[in-house]
GROMACS .gro file of C-alpha atoms in nm:
model
  348
    1PRO     CA    1  -4.216   0.575   9.839
    2CYS     CA    2  -4.549   0.650  10.003
    3ASN     CA    3  -4.881   0.588   9.833
    4SER     CA    4  -5.164   0.821   9.922
    5GLY     CA    5  -5.527   0.883   9.844
    6LEU     CA    6  -5.602   1.240   9.739
    7ARG     CA    7  -5.953   1.353   9.833
    8TYR     CA    8  -6.161   1.659   9.745
    9HIS     CA    9  -6.428   1.702  10.013
   10PRO     CA   10  -6.562   1.995  10.218
   11ASP     CA   11  -6.470   1.826  10.547
   12VAL     CA   12  -6.103   1.756  10.470
   13THR     CA   13  -5.876   1.855  10.759
   14ARG     CA   14  -5.509   1.815  10.836
   15ASP     CA   15  -5.584   1.584  11.130
   16GLU     CA   16  -5.802   1.362  10.909
   17CYS     CA   17  -5.518   1.334  10.658
   18VAL     CA   18  -5.274   1.241  10.936
   19GLY     CA   19  -5.504   0.964  11.056
   20LEU     CA   20  -5.578   0.832  10.707
   21GLY     CA   21  -5.209   0.841  10.622
   22MET     CA   22  -5.136   0.627  10.927
   23TRP     CA   23  -5.402   0.376  10.821
   24MET     CA   24  -5.251   0.364  10.473
   25GLY     CA   25  -4.915   0.275  10.624
   26TRP     CA   26  -5.066  -0.017  10.816
   27LYS     CA   27  -5.263  -0.122  10.507
   28CYS     CA   28  -4.945  -0.144  10.299
   29ALA     CA   29  -4.779  -0.343  10.577
   30VAL     CA   30  -5.070  -0.589  10.598
   31MET     CA   31  -5.041  -0.642  10.222
   32ASP     CA   32  -4.660  -0.659  10.244
   33LEU     CA   33  -4.620  -0.384   9.982
   34PRO     CA   34  -4.300  -0.174   9.956
   35PHE     CA   35  -4.493   0.150  10.020
   36GLY     CA   36  -4.538   0.374  10.320
   37GLY     CA   37  -4.859   0.557  10.401
   38ALA     CA   38  -4.961   0.913  10.317
   39LYS     CA   39  -5.275   1.114  10.250
   40GLY     CA   40  -5.368   1.446  10.095
   41GLY     CA   41  -5.675   1.652  10.032
   42VAL     CA   42  -5.837   1.981   9.948
   43ALA     CA   43  -6.127   2.120  10.152
   44VAL     CA   44  -6.364   2.182   9.862
   45ASN     CA   45  -6.699   2.057   9.735
   46PRO     CA   46  -6.614   1.909   9.392
   47LYS     CA   47  -6.984   1.885   9.302
   48ALA     CA   48  -6.999   2.265   9.307
   49LEU     CA   49  -6.713   2.297   9.056
   50SER     CA   50  -6.723   2.273   8.679
   51SER     CA   51  -6.485   2.034   8.505
   52GLU     CA   52  -6.267   2.329   8.407
   53GLU     CA   53  -6.254   2.449   8.769
   54ARG     CA   54  -6.158   2.103   8.894
   55GLU     CA   55  -5.881   2.086   8.635
   56ARG     CA   56  -5.741   2.428   8.732
   57LEU     CA   57  -5.758   2.335   9.100
   58THR     CA   58  -5.575   2.007   9.036
   59ARG     CA   59  -5.303   2.161   8.822
   60ARG     CA   60  -5.236   2.438   9.074
   61PHE     CA   61  -5.232   2.182   9.355
   62ALA     CA   62  -4.977   1.980   9.155
   63GLN     CA   63  -4.758   2.290   9.133
   64GLU     CA   64  -4.775   2.338   9.512
   65LEU     CA   65  -4.694   1.968   9.570
   66ARG     CA   66  -4.412   1.945   9.316
   67ASP     CA   67  -4.133   1.919   9.572
   68VAL     CA   68  -4.301   1.652   9.787
   69ILE     CA   69  -4.449   1.411   9.530
   70GLY     CA   70  -4.275   1.186   9.282
   71PRO     CA   71  -4.256   0.823   9.167
   72ASN     CA   72  -3.994   0.745   9.434
   73GLN     CA   73  -4.129   0.983   9.698
   74ASP     CA   74  -4.506   1.028   9.740
   75ILE     CA   75  -4.753   0.885   9.487
   76PRO     CA   76  -5.110   1.023   9.499
   77ALA     CA   77  -5.408   0.805   9.402
   78PRO     CA   78  -5.786   0.862   9.369
   79ASP     CA   79  -6.002   0.894   9.678
   80MET     CA   80  -6.329   1.059   9.775
   81GLY     CA   81  -6.412   1.332   9.522
   82THR     CA   82  -6.128   1.247   9.282
   83ASP     CA   83  -6.113   1.004   8.992
   84PRO     CA   84  -5.890   0.881   8.705
   85GLN     CA   85  -5.930   1.213   8.523
   86THR     CA   86  -5.803   1.400   8.831
   87MET     CA   87  -5.497   1.176   8.835
   88ALA     CA   88  -5.437   1.234   8.463
   89TRP     CA   89  -5.440   1.611   8.516
   90LEU     CA   90  -5.205   1.582   8.813
   91MET     CA   91  -4.967   1.355   8.622
   92ASP     CA   92  -4.963   1.588   8.323
   93ALA     CA   93  -4.903   1.899   8.535
   94TYR     CA   94  -4.615   1.731   8.719
   95SER     CA   95  -4.469   1.595   8.395
   96MET     CA   96  -4.478   1.938   8.228
   97GLN     CA   97  -4.287   2.083   8.523
   98GLU     CA   98  -4.031   1.803   8.512
   99GLY     CA   99  -3.985   1.820   8.135
  100GLU     CA  100  -4.062   1.453   8.077
  101THR     CA  101  -4.366   1.228   8.101
  102THR     CA  102  -4.363   1.071   8.449
  103PRO     CA  103  -4.660   0.832   8.469
  104GLY     CA  104  -4.543   0.678   8.798
  105VAL     CA  105  -4.603   1.002   8.992
  106VAL     CA  106  -4.969   0.901   9.045
  107THR     CA  107  -5.174   0.584   9.028
  108GLY     CA  108  -5.538   0.538   8.935
  109LYS     CA  109  -5.488   0.707   8.596
  110PRO     CA  110  -5.683   0.610   8.283
  111PRO     CA  111  -5.506   0.315   8.115
  112VAL     CA  112  -5.448   0.522   7.800
  113VAL     CA  113  -5.196   0.738   7.991
  114GLY     CA  114  -5.027   0.466   8.194
  115GLY     CA  115  -5.300   0.354   8.431
  116SER     CA  116  -5.366  -0.008   8.516
  117LYS     CA  117  -5.661  -0.206   8.397
  118GLY     CA  118  -5.870  -0.306   8.697
  119ARG     CA  119  -5.751  -0.024   8.925
  120GLU     CA  120  -6.083   0.158   8.959
  121GLU     CA  121  -6.277  -0.149   9.070
  122ALA     CA  122  -5.993  -0.295   9.281
  123PRO     CA  123  -6.105  -0.174   9.630
  124GLY     CA  124  -6.454  -0.313   9.575
  125ARG     CA  125  -6.313  -0.632   9.431
  126SER     CA  126  -6.098  -0.688   9.739
  127VAL     CA  127  -6.397  -0.626   9.967
  128ALA     CA  128  -6.586  -0.897   9.779
  129ILE     CA  129  -6.290  -1.138   9.794
  130ILE     CA  130  -6.249  -1.091  10.170
  131THR     CA  131  -6.626  -1.130  10.223
  132ARG     CA  132  -6.619  -1.457  10.032
  133LEU     CA  133  -6.319  -1.585  10.231
  134LEU     CA  134  -6.480  -1.482  10.559
  135CYS     CA  135  -6.803  -1.662  10.474
  136GLU     CA  136  -6.599  -1.974  10.396
  137TYR     CA  137  -6.423  -1.937  10.733
  138TYR     CA  138  -6.757  -1.927  10.917
  139ASP     CA  139  -6.902  -2.208  10.702
  140ARG     CA  140  -7.154  -1.980  10.534
  141GLN     CA  141  -7.255  -2.055  10.176
  142LEU     CA  142  -7.259  -1.739   9.964
  143ALA     CA  143  -7.578  -1.862   9.801
  144GLU     CA  144  -7.742  -1.846  10.145
  145THR     CA  145  -7.587  -1.512  10.249
  146THR     CA  146  -7.773  -1.181  10.253
  147VAL     CA  147  -7.574  -0.859  10.213
  148ALA     CA  148  -7.646  -0.488  10.265
  149VAL     CA  149  -7.410  -0.232  10.112
  150GLN     CA  150  -7.405   0.131  10.219
  151GLY     CA  151  -7.257   0.341   9.940
  152TYR     CA  152  -7.311   0.245   9.576
  153CYS     CA  153  -7.005   0.419   9.439
  154SER     CA  154  -6.682   0.266   9.310
  155VAL     CA  155  -6.617   0.047   9.616
  156GLY     CA  156  -6.972  -0.050   9.712
  157ALA     CA  157  -7.104  -0.107   9.360
  158ASN     CA  158  -6.813  -0.325   9.253
  159ALA     CA  159  -6.829  -0.527   9.575
  160ALA     CA  160  -7.206  -0.572   9.547
  161ARG     CA  161  -7.197  -0.676   9.180
  162LEU     CA  162  -6.916  -0.926   9.229
  163LEU     CA  163  -7.086  -1.083   9.533
  164ASP     CA  164  -7.410  -1.091   9.333
  165ASP     CA  165  -7.229  -1.273   9.052
  166TRP     CA  166  -7.091  -1.522   9.306
  167GLY     CA  167  -7.441  -1.604   9.433
  168ALA     CA  168  -7.494  -1.381   9.738
  169THR     CA  169  -7.828  -1.203   9.778
  170ILE     CA  170  -7.784  -0.825   9.785
  171VAL     CA  171  -8.090  -0.693   9.968
  172ALA     CA  172  -7.997  -0.325  10.007
  173ILE     CA  173  -7.774  -0.067   9.838
  174SER     CA  174  -7.766   0.307   9.894
  175ASP     CA  175  -7.639   0.648   9.795
  176VAL     CA  176  -7.659   0.985   9.968
  177ASN     CA  177  -8.037   1.009   9.909
  178GLY     CA  178  -8.133   0.678  10.069
  179ALA     CA  179  -8.132   0.305  10.015
  180MET     CA  180  -8.302   0.061   9.780
  181TYR     CA  181  -8.435  -0.236   9.977
  182ASP     CA  182  -8.562  -0.567   9.841
  183PRO     CA  183  -8.551  -0.873  10.072
  184GLU     CA  184  -8.583  -1.097   9.764
  185GLY     CA  185  -8.260  -0.959   9.618
  186ILE     CA  186  -8.152  -0.673   9.393
  187ASP     CA  187  -8.027  -0.713   9.037
  188THR     CA  188  -7.718  -0.500   9.097
  189ALA     CA  189  -7.623  -0.490   8.728
  190ALA     CA  190  -7.953  -0.311   8.656
  191VAL     CA  191  -7.886  -0.026   8.901
  192PRO     CA  192  -7.631   0.235   8.787
  193SER     CA  193  -7.344   0.306   9.022
  194HIS     CA  194  -7.271   0.662   9.132
  195ASP     CA  195  -7.000   0.683   8.865
  196GLU     CA  196  -7.241   0.567   8.595
  197GLU     CA  197  -7.541   0.781   8.698
  198PRO     CA  198  -7.492   0.998   9.009
  199GLU     CA  199  -7.744   0.954   9.289
  200ALA     CA  200  -7.959   0.712   9.088
  201VAL     CA  201  -8.022   0.438   9.344
  202THR     CA  202  -8.351   0.565   9.486
  203ARG     CA  203  -8.484   0.646   9.138
  204TYR     CA  204  -8.465   0.275   9.054
  205ALA     CA  205  -8.611   0.157   9.386
  206ASP     CA  206  -8.961   0.031   9.462
  207THR     CA  207  -8.893   0.044   9.836
  208VAL     CA  208  -8.674   0.319   9.983
  209ILE     CA  209  -8.534   0.319  10.336
  210SER     CA  210  -8.285   0.554  10.502
  211ASN     CA  211  -7.912   0.499  10.520
  212ASP     CA  212  -7.946   0.467  10.896
  213ASP     CA  213  -8.208   0.194  10.857
  214LEU     CA  214  -7.983   0.007  10.614
  215LEU     CA  215  -7.718  -0.025  10.885
  216GLU     CA  216  -7.972  -0.192  11.114
  217LEU     CA  217  -8.110  -0.450  10.869
  218ASP     CA  218  -8.121  -0.816  10.973
  219VAL     CA  219  -7.865  -0.939  10.718
  220ASP     CA  220  -7.569  -1.178  10.729
  221VAL     CA  221  -7.311  -0.928  10.606
  222LEU     CA  222  -7.307  -0.549  10.631
  223ILE     CA  223  -7.064  -0.356  10.410
  224PRO     CA  224  -7.035   0.015  10.501
  225ALA     CA  225  -6.866   0.155  10.189
  226ALA     CA  226  -6.964   0.522  10.189
  227ILE     CA  227  -6.800   0.754  10.443
  228GLY     CA  228  -6.629   0.717  10.779
  229ASN     CA  229  -6.783   0.710  11.127
  230VAL     CA  230  -7.126   0.578  11.030
  231ILE     CA  231  -7.139   0.307  11.299
  232THR     CA  232  -7.099   0.479  11.636
  233THR     CA  233  -7.177   0.419  12.002
  234GLU     CA  234  -7.524   0.561  11.932
  235ASN     CA  235  -7.627   0.295  11.679
  236ALA     CA  236  -7.387   0.002  11.734
  237ASP     CA  237  -7.639  -0.185  11.951
  238GLU     CA  238  -7.892  -0.163  11.667
  239VAL     CA  239  -7.662  -0.328  11.412
  240ARG     CA  240  -7.790  -0.684  11.366
  241ALA     CA  241  -7.545  -0.819  11.108
  242PRO     CA  242  -7.305  -1.075  11.261
  243ILE     CA  243  -7.039  -0.980  11.004
  244ILE     CA  244  -6.922  -0.631  10.906
  245VAL     CA  245  -6.671  -0.581  10.625
  246GLU     CA  246  -6.536  -0.226  10.614
  247GLY     CA  247  -6.547  -0.099  10.256
  248SER     CA  248  -6.476   0.266  10.332
  249ASN     CA  249  -6.198   0.399  10.553
  250GLY     CA  250  -6.292   0.409  10.921
  251PRO     CA  251  -6.669   0.347  10.904
  252VAL     CA  252  -6.674   0.206  11.260
  253THR     CA  253  -6.565   0.432  11.546
  254SER     CA  254  -6.338   0.296  11.819
  255GLY     CA  255  -6.620   0.306  12.075
  256ALA     CA  256  -6.858   0.121  11.846
  257ASP     CA  257  -6.584  -0.130  11.769
  258GLU     CA  258  -6.559  -0.219  12.138
  259MET     CA  259  -6.938  -0.257  12.165
  260LEU     CA  260  -6.950  -0.484  11.860
  261ALA     CA  261  -6.660  -0.694  11.993
  262GLU     CA  262  -6.852  -0.752  12.317
  263ARG     CA  263  -7.132  -0.901  12.107
  264ASP     CA  264  -6.887  -1.115  11.904
  265VAL     CA  265  -6.968  -0.931  11.581
  266ALA     CA  266  -6.690  -1.006  11.332
  267VAL     CA  267  -6.559  -0.671  11.202
  268ILE     CA  268  -6.307  -0.704  10.918
  269PRO     CA  269  -6.100  -0.384  10.915
  270ASP     CA  270  -6.055  -0.155  10.619
  271ILE     CA  271  -5.676  -0.205  10.619
  272LEU     CA  272  -5.742  -0.557  10.493
  273ALA     CA  273  -6.082  -0.544  10.325
  274ASN     CA  274  -6.037  -0.250  10.088
  275ALA     CA  275  -5.662  -0.294  10.036
  276GLY     CA  276  -5.720  -0.392   9.674
  277GLY     CA  277  -5.692  -0.025   9.581
  278VAL     CA  278  -5.337   0.025   9.705
  279THR     CA  279  -5.240  -0.323   9.585
  280VAL     CA  280  -5.337  -0.249   9.225
  281SER     CA  281  -5.181   0.096   9.267
  282TYR     CA  282  -4.859  -0.095   9.336
  283PHE     CA  283  -4.921  -0.303   9.023
  284GLU     CA  284  -4.974   0.020   8.827
  285TRP     CA  285  -4.652   0.169   8.963
  286LEU     CA  286  -4.463  -0.144   8.855
  287GLN     CA  287  -4.616  -0.121   8.508
  288ASP     CA  288  -4.520   0.248   8.480
  289ILE     CA  289  -4.157   0.208   8.586
  290ASN     CA  290  -4.118  -0.098   8.361
  291ARG     CA  291  -4.315   0.056   8.072
  292ARG     CA  292  -4.516  -0.263   8.031
  293ALA     CA  293  -4.894  -0.297   8.064
  294TRP     CA  294  -5.062  -0.597   8.224
  295SER     CA  295  -5.384  -0.756   8.101
  296LEU     CA  296  -5.701  -0.728   8.308
  297GLU     CA  297  -5.694  -1.105   8.369
  298TRP     CA  298  -5.338  -1.080   8.500
  299VAL     CA  299  -5.432  -0.794   8.734
  300HIS     CA  300  -5.731  -0.988   8.868
  301ASP     CA  301  -5.523  -1.304   8.919
  302GLU     CA  302  -5.244  -1.114   9.098
  303LEU     CA  303  -5.493  -0.928   9.318
  304GLU     CA  304  -5.667  -1.252   9.412
  305ALA     CA  305  -5.331  -1.405   9.507
  306GLU     CA  306  -5.223  -1.104   9.714
  307MET     CA  307  -5.556  -1.084   9.899
  308LEU     CA  308  -5.549  -1.458   9.974
  309THR     CA  309  -5.194  -1.430  10.111
  310ALA     CA  310  -5.283  -1.133  10.334
  311TRP     CA  311  -5.605  -1.300  10.449
  312THR     CA  312  -5.419  -1.618  10.544
  313VAL     CA  313  -5.163  -1.433  10.756
  314VAL     CA  314  -5.432  -1.229  10.938
  315ARG     CA  315  -5.651  -1.537  10.985
  316ASP     CA  316  -5.361  -1.726  11.138
  317GLU     CA  317  -5.305  -1.447  11.392
  318PHE     CA  318  -5.678  -1.442  11.467
  319ASP     CA  319  -5.677  -1.817  11.528
  320ALA     CA  320  -5.360  -1.812  11.737
  321ARG     CA  321  -5.458  -1.529  11.972
  322ASP     CA  322  -5.771  -1.425  12.160
  323VAL     CA  323  -5.811  -1.102  11.961
  324THR     CA  324  -6.052  -0.935  11.720
  325TRP     CA  325  -6.005  -0.939  11.345
  326ARG     CA  326  -5.896  -0.574  11.364
  327ASP     CA  327  -5.632  -0.651  11.626
  328ALA     CA  328  -5.511  -0.947  11.421
  329ALA     CA  329  -5.459  -0.720  11.120
  330TYR     CA  330  -5.275  -0.464  11.334
  331ILE     CA  331  -5.053  -0.736  11.480
  332VAL     CA  332  -4.946  -0.829  11.127
  333ALA     CA  333  -4.893  -0.466  11.022
  334LEU     CA  334  -4.703  -0.349  11.329
  335SER     CA  335  -4.492  -0.663  11.352
  336ARG     CA  336  -4.375  -0.620  10.993
  337THR     CA  337  -4.305  -0.251  11.045
  338ALA     CA  338  -4.109  -0.318  11.364
  339GLU     CA  339  -3.910  -0.595  11.197
  340ALA     CA  340  -3.816  -0.364  10.910
  341HIS     CA  341  -3.707  -0.088  11.150
  342GLU     CA  342  -3.499  -0.335  11.349
  343ALA     CA  343  -3.331  -0.474  11.037
  344ARG     CA  344  -3.238  -0.128  10.906
  345GLY     CA  345  -3.124   0.008  11.241
  346LEU     CA  346  -3.073   0.376  11.319
  347TRP     CA  347  -2.847   0.626  11.141
  348PRO     CA  348  -2.608   0.751  11.415
   0.00000   0.00000   0.00000
C-alpha cells in the first residue's frame, strides 16, 4: 500500500501532489518501510471553514476517493491543514460505505478510534533525533548548540521542545505572523504551539523579528518546519547556519541546495529528518490490522530505533562517497527501490 499526506491548503495543485508523492516514496525507502508514496489534497482554505463545513468536505471527499483508498491500497494521513479529527471523519465515512469499521484506511487518527499514541508528535520527534545525531557526528555538544525553528506547529514545536529538553538553546521560533527571538534561549514549554493556541508566538514575545530574518540568524542549526520553498537562490547566501535540518517538505529549493553545498552547509533532507511521521503511521497501521495498541513508550523506543538505523545507513553512504547528505539519502532510497524492482522482475 501507499501512505500519503492529505492536505487542505489554497495552493494545492496536482503537480505539487505528484512531487510530494514522489518524495514520500523515497522517504519510505530510506526508512525501509513496506509502503509506497502518494499524496492528496483539496485546494481550500481550512481557516475559512467552520468545523461542520470541514466535516462535510472531508466526508464527501472520502466518497469520491472510495475506490482508490483502502488499508491495502492507499492510506491517507494528516498533513498541512488536516489533523486527527479530519482522519477520524474520513475513516468513519469510508467505514460506513464499506459496512464495517476499517481503522487501517487512514493513519494519524485519535487513539480512541484506532490511532497510535505518539503519531502527532512523531515528525517533530524525528527531526529532533536526527539533529541530535548530526550534532554528535560533527562533535557538537547539544548544550552548546543554538537552534532556530521556523514554524511552531506540530513539527516545529515538538522538535524545539524535545531539543530544549535535551539541552539545546532554542533562540527563535515563529508562526505566520513573525518570530520570537531571544539569544539567551526560549522556554519552549511556555509558548503554546499552533495546535494549542493558533498564531500565539508573537503574543508571547518580547522581541519580534520576521520569518525571513529568522532564516538568516547566526545559529548552529536552522530547522525550517513551516512551508516549502523558503530557502531559495535569493536568500541562500544570507543563511549563516552551518547545519540545516529540513522539518517541512521541500523547504530548500534545488538552486539554493546547490549554493549551500558550495559553502559546505550540511543540509539534512526531509526524506530522512521528518520521516518519523510515516514511520509511526506504519506503526499505527500495524496496530490497526492486528487490533492491538502499543504504549507511548513502545512507540518512542521503536521510532528511536528506526531513526537510528536509517541515520546509520545514510551516514555510511555520506562517509563512503563525496556527496551531500541529500544525495546520500537518495542513494539509499533509489538503491533499495531498484533492488526491489530487480528482485520482482517484470510481468510479461
